[in-house]
Coordinates of N, CA and C in Angstrom, one line a residue:
M1 N 45.5 78.6 -7.9 CA 45.4 77.1 -8.3 C 43.9 77.1 -9.2
I2 N 44.1 76.5 -10.3 CA 43.0 76.2 -11.1 C 41.7 75.5 -10.4
N3 N 40.5 76.0 -10.7 CA 39.3 75.3 -10.2 C 39.3 75.4 -8.8
T4 N 39.8 76.5 -8.1 CA 39.7 76.7 -6.6 C 39.3 78.1 -6.3
V5 N 38.7 78.2 -5.1 CA 38.4 79.7 -4.6 C 38.7 79.5 -3.0
A6 N 38.7 80.8 -2.4 CA 38.7 80.8 -0.9 C 37.4 80.3 -0.4
W7 N 37.1 80.2 0.9 CA 35.9 79.6 1.5 C 34.7 80.2 1.0
F8 N 33.8 79.6 0.8 CA 32.5 80.1 0.3 C 31.4 79.1 0.7
E9 N 30.2 79.5 0.6 CA 29.1 78.6 0.9 C 28.0 78.7 -0.2
I10 N 27.5 77.3 -0.4 CA 26.3 77.3 -1.2 C 25.3 76.7 -0.4
A11 N 24.0 77.4 -0.6 CA 22.9 77.0 0.2 C 21.8 76.6 -0.9
T12 N 21.3 75.4 -0.5 CA 20.4 74.9 -1.6 C 19.2 74.0 -0.8
D13 N 18.1 74.0 -1.5 CA 17.1 73.1 -1.1 C 17.2 71.7 -1.8
D14 N 18.2 71.5 -2.7 CA 18.5 70.2 -3.3 C 20.0 70.1 -3.4
P15 N 20.4 69.5 -2.2 CA 21.9 69.3 -2.1 C 22.4 68.1 -3.0
Q16 N 21.6 67.1 -3.1 CA 22.1 66.0 -4.2 C 22.4 66.5 -5.5
S17 N 21.5 67.3 -6.0 CA 21.7 67.8 -7.3 C 22.9 68.8 -7.4
A18 N 23.0 69.6 -6.4 CA 24.1 70.5 -6.3 C 25.5 69.9 -6.2
E19 N 25.6 68.8 -5.4 CA 26.7 68.0 -5.3 C 27.1 67.4 -6.7
K20 N 26.0 66.9 -7.4 CA 26.3 66.3 -8.7 C 27.0 67.3 -9.6
F21 N 26.3 68.5 -9.7 CA 26.7 69.6 -10.6 C 28.2 69.9 -10.3
Y22 N 28.3 70.5 -9.2 CA 29.8 70.8 -8.8 C 30.8 69.7 -8.9
G23 N 30.4 68.7 -8.6 CA 31.4 67.5 -8.6 C 31.8 67.2 -10.0
E24 N 30.8 67.3 -10.9 CA 31.1 66.8 -12.3 C 31.8 68.1 -13.0
L25 N 31.4 69.4 -12.7 CA 32.0 70.6 -13.2 C 33.5 70.6 -12.8
F26 N 33.8 70.6 -11.5 CA 35.2 70.9 -10.9 C 35.9 69.9 -10.2
G27 N 35.3 68.7 -10.2 CA 35.8 67.5 -9.4 C 35.9 67.6 -7.9
W28 N 35.0 68.3 -7.4 CA 35.0 68.6 -5.9 C 34.3 67.4 -5.3
S29 N 34.7 67.3 -4.0 CA 34.2 66.3 -3.2 C 33.5 66.8 -1.9
F30 N 32.6 66.1 -1.3 CA 31.7 66.4 -0.3 C 31.8 65.5 0.9
A31 N 31.9 66.1 2.1 CA 32.1 65.1 3.3 C 31.1 65.8 4.3
A32 N 30.3 65.1 4.9 CA 29.2 65.6 6.0 C 30.1 66.3 7.1
G33 N 29.5 67.4 7.5 CA 30.2 68.1 8.6 C 29.6 67.4 9.8
E34 N 30.2 66.4 10.4 CA 29.6 65.6 11.5 C 29.4 66.4 12.7
D35 N 30.2 67.2 13.0 CA 30.0 68.2 14.3 C 28.8 69.1 14.2
L36 N 28.4 69.6 12.9 CA 27.3 70.2 12.8 C 26.0 69.3 12.6
A37 N 26.2 68.2 12.0 CA 25.0 67.2 12.0 C 24.5 66.9 13.3
K38 N 25.4 66.8 14.5 CA 24.9 66.6 15.8 C 23.8 67.6 16.3
G39 N 24.0 68.9 15.7 CA 23.0 70.0 16.0 C 21.9 69.9 14.9
G40 N 21.7 69.0 14.1 CA 20.6 68.9 13.2 C 20.9 69.7 11.8
M41 N 22.2 70.1 11.6 CA 22.3 71.0 10.4 C 23.0 70.0 9.3
D42 N 22.4 69.9 8.1 CA 23.2 69.3 6.9 C 24.1 70.2 6.2
Y43 N 25.3 70.2 6.6 CA 26.3 71.0 6.1 C 27.5 70.2 5.6
R44 N 27.7 70.2 4.4 CA 28.7 69.2 3.9 C 30.1 70.2 3.4
R45 N 31.1 69.8 4.0 CA 32.4 70.4 3.5 C 32.9 70.0 2.2
I46 N 33.4 71.0 1.5 CA 33.8 70.9 0.1 C 35.3 70.9 0.1
G47 N 35.9 69.8 -0.8 CA 37.1 69.6 -1.0 C 37.5 69.7 -2.5
Y48 N 38.8 70.1 -2.8 CA 39.2 69.9 -4.1 C 40.2 68.9 -4.5
P49 N 40.4 68.4 -5.8 CA 41.2 67.4 -6.0 C 42.6 68.0 -5.6
G50 N 43.4 67.2 -4.9 CA 44.8 67.7 -4.7 C 44.8 68.7 -3.5
G51 N 43.7 69.0 -3.0 CA 43.7 70.0 -2.0 C 44.1 69.6 -0.7
D52 N 44.4 70.4 0.3 CA 44.9 70.1 1.7 C 43.8 70.3 2.7
G53 N 42.6 70.4 2.3 CA 41.5 70.4 3.3 C 40.3 71.2 2.7
P54 N 39.1 71.3 3.3 CA 38.0 71.9 2.8 C 38.2 73.4 2.6
R55 N 37.5 73.9 1.6 CA 37.6 75.4 1.1 C 36.3 75.8 1.1
G56 N 35.2 75.2 1.4 CA 33.9 75.7 1.3 C 32.8 74.7 1.8
G57 N 31.6 75.1 1.8 CA 30.5 74.3 2.4 C 29.3 74.3 1.7
L58 N 28.4 73.2 1.6 CA 27.1 73.1 1.1 C 26.1 73.1 2.1
Y59 N 25.3 73.9 2.3 CA 24.3 74.0 3.3 C 22.9 73.6 2.6
A60 N 22.4 72.5 3.1 CA 21.1 72.1 2.8 C 20.2 72.8 3.8
H61 N 19.6 73.8 3.3 CA 18.6 74.5 4.1 C 17.2 74.1 4.1
G62 N 16.8 73.1 3.4 CA 15.4 72.5 3.4 C 14.3 73.6 3.1
G63 N 14.6 74.5 2.3 CA 13.6 75.6 1.9 C 13.5 76.6 2.8
A64 N 14.3 76.6 4.0 CA 14.1 77.7 4.9 C 14.8 79.2 4.4
F65 N 15.5 79.2 3.4 CA 16.0 80.4 2.8 C 16.0 80.3 1.3
P66 N 16.1 81.4 0.5 CA 16.5 81.4 -0.9 C 17.8 80.5 -1.0
N67 N 17.9 79.7 -2.2 CA 19.1 79.3 -2.6 C 20.0 80.4 -3.0
H68 N 21.5 80.3 -2.6 CA 22.3 81.4 -2.9 C 23.8 80.9 -2.9
A69 N 24.6 81.3 -3.5 CA 26.0 81.3 -3.5 C 26.7 82.4 -3.9
V70 N 27.8 82.8 -3.4 CA 28.6 84.0 -4.0 C 30.0 83.6 -3.8
F71 N 30.6 83.4 -5.0 CA 31.9 83.0 -5.0 C 32.5 83.1 -6.4
S72 N 33.8 83.2 -6.7 CA 34.3 83.1 -8.0 C 35.5 82.0 -8.0
V73 N 35.5 81.4 -9.1 CA 36.4 80.1 -9.3 C 37.3 80.5 -10.3
V74 N 38.6 80.3 -10.2 CA 39.7 80.5 -11.2 C 39.7 79.3 -12.0
V75 N 39.5 79.5 -13.4 CA 39.6 78.5 -14.3 C 40.5 78.7 -15.4
A76 N 41.0 77.6 -15.9 CA 42.0 77.7 -17.0 C 41.5 78.4 -18.3
D77 N 40.1 78.2 -18.5 CA 39.6 78.7 -19.8 C 38.2 79.1 -19.6
T78 N 37.9 80.5 -19.4 CA 36.5 80.8 -19.2 C 35.5 80.4 -20.2
A79 N 35.8 80.5 -21.4 CA 34.8 80.2 -22.5 C 34.5 78.6 -22.4
A80 N 35.5 77.9 -22.3 CA 35.3 76.4 -22.2 C 34.5 76.0 -20.9
T81 N 34.7 76.7 -19.9 CA 34.1 76.5 -18.6 C 32.6 76.8 -18.8
C82 N 32.3 78.1 -19.4 CA 31.0 78.3 -19.8 C 30.3 77.2 -20.5
A83 N 30.8 76.7 -21.5 CA 30.3 75.6 -22.4 C 29.8 74.4 -21.5
R84 N 30.8 74.0 -20.6 CA 30.6 73.0 -19.7 C 29.4 73.2 -18.7
V85 N 29.3 74.6 -18.2 CA 28.2 74.8 -17.4 C 26.9 74.6 -18.1
E86 N 26.8 74.9 -19.3 CA 25.6 74.8 -20.1 C 25.4 73.3 -20.4
S87 N 26.4 72.5 -20.6 CA 26.2 71.1 -21.0 C 25.6 70.2 -19.8
L88 N 26.0 70.9 -18.4 CA 25.5 70.3 -17.2 C 24.3 70.9 -16.7
G89 N 23.6 71.6 -17.5 CA 22.3 72.1 -17.2 C 22.2 73.6 -16.5
G90 N 23.4 74.3 -16.4 CA 23.4 75.5 -15.9 C 23.2 76.5 -17.0
E91 N 23.5 77.8 -16.6 CA 23.1 78.9 -17.5 C 24.1 79.9 -17.6
V92 N 24.7 80.6 -18.6 CA 25.6 81.6 -18.7 C 24.7 82.8 -18.6
V93 N 25.0 83.7 -17.6 CA 24.2 85.0 -17.4 C 24.9 86.0 -18.1
F94 N 26.3 86.3 -17.9 CA 27.0 87.3 -18.6 C 28.5 86.7 -18.9
K95 N 29.0 86.9 -20.0 CA 30.3 86.4 -20.4 C 31.1 87.6 -21.0
A96 N 32.3 87.7 -20.4 CA 33.2 88.7 -21.1 C 34.6 88.0 -21.4
V97 N 34.8 87.7 -22.6 CA 36.0 87.0 -23.0 C 36.9 87.8 -23.9
G98 N 38.2 87.8 -23.9 CA 39.0 88.7 -24.8 C 39.1 90.0 -24.3
N99 N 39.0 90.3 -23.0 CA 39.1 91.5 -22.3 C 40.5 92.0 -22.5
E100 N 40.8 93.3 -23.0 CA 42.0 93.8 -23.1 C 42.7 94.3 -21.8
H101 N 42.0 94.6 -21.0 CA 42.5 95.2 -19.5 C 42.1 94.5 -18.4
G102 N 41.7 93.3 -18.6 CA 41.2 92.5 -17.3 C 41.0 91.0 -17.8
P103 N 40.6 90.2 -16.7 CA 40.7 88.8 -17.0 C 39.3 88.5 -17.6
D104 N 39.4 87.3 -18.4 CA 38.1 86.8 -18.9 C 37.3 86.3 -17.8
F105 N 36.0 86.7 -17.8 CA 35.1 86.2 -16.5 C 33.7 86.0 -17.1
A106 N 32.9 85.5 -16.2 CA 31.5 85.2 -16.6 C 30.8 85.0 -15.3
Y107 N 29.6 85.4 -15.2 CA 28.6 85.1 -14.3 C 27.7 84.0 -14.8
V108 N 27.5 82.9 -14.0 CA 26.8 81.8 -14.5 C 25.9 81.3 -13.3
R109 N 24.9 80.4 -13.7 CA 24.0 80.1 -12.6 C 24.1 78.4 -12.7
D110 N 24.0 77.9 -11.4 CA 24.0 76.4 -11.4 C 22.6 75.8 -11.5
V111 N 22.6 74.6 -11.4 CA 21.3 73.9 -11.7 C 20.2 74.2 -10.6
S112 N 20.6 74.8 -9.5 CA 19.6 75.2 -8.5 C 19.2 76.7 -8.8
G113 N 19.7 77.3 -9.7 CA 19.7 78.8 -9.8 C 20.7 79.8 -9.3
N114 N 21.7 79.2 -8.5 CA 22.6 80.0 -7.8 C 23.7 80.9 -8.8
L115 N 23.8 82.1 -8.6 CA 24.7 82.9 -9.2 C 26.1 82.8 -8.6
F116 N 27.2 82.4 -9.6 CA 28.6 82.7 -9.2 C 29.4 83.1 -10.3
G117 N 30.7 83.3 -10.1 CA 31.4 83.7 -11.1 C 32.7 82.8 -11.5
V118 N 33.1 82.7 -12.7 CA 34.4 82.1 -13.1 C 35.2 83.1 -13.8
F119 N 36.6 82.9 -13.6 CA 37.6 83.8 -14.3 C 38.9 83.2 -14.6
T120 N 39.5 83.7 -15.6 CA 40.7 83.3 -16.0 C 41.8 84.6 -15.8
P121 N 42.8 84.5 -15.0 CA 43.7 85.6 -14.9 C 44.3 85.9 -16.2
P122 N 44.6 87.3 -16.4 CA 45.2 87.7 -17.8 C 46.6 86.9 -17.9
G123 N 46.7 86.5 -19.1 CA 48.1 85.8 -19.4 C 48.1 84.3 -19.0
A124 N 46.9 83.7 -18.4 CA 47.0 82.4 -18.0 C 46.7 81.5 -19.3
A125 N 47.5 80.5 -19.5 CA 47.3 79.6 -20.6 C 46.2 78.7 -20.2
A126 N 45.3 78.5 -21.4 CA 44.4 77.5 -21.3 C 45.0 76.0 -20.9
G127 N 44.3 75.3 -20.0 CA 44.8 73.9 -19.7 C 45.8 74.0 -18.6
A128 N 46.2 75.2 -18.3 CA 47.3 75.3 -17.0 C 46.8 74.8 -15.7

């Protein structure tokens, strides 16, 4: 499914900016993990438009750890997604588009500096 991944985690010292960035880029929603909040952890479950449940989490670590995220998102058009990343204040680190033997893919950084991947499967139509 476009704009989705398996479970993942984003850890950040600025959860509000991370929510805004990913919400605007992919249409993701965020809900407090109330069970974890009882233990003092700010962990927000991430859902996708039309999804049947959360598929990831946003961990507000309060500066206790380096910001990090490791995941890849399937997108309809890698080049267009890279342009959106930059327009939202992110950075394209590496982009390989038009690959003869594999998917178009890129490594990008979000507004907190987290590295993640985006890719379009071979033969996928843009806008699918």
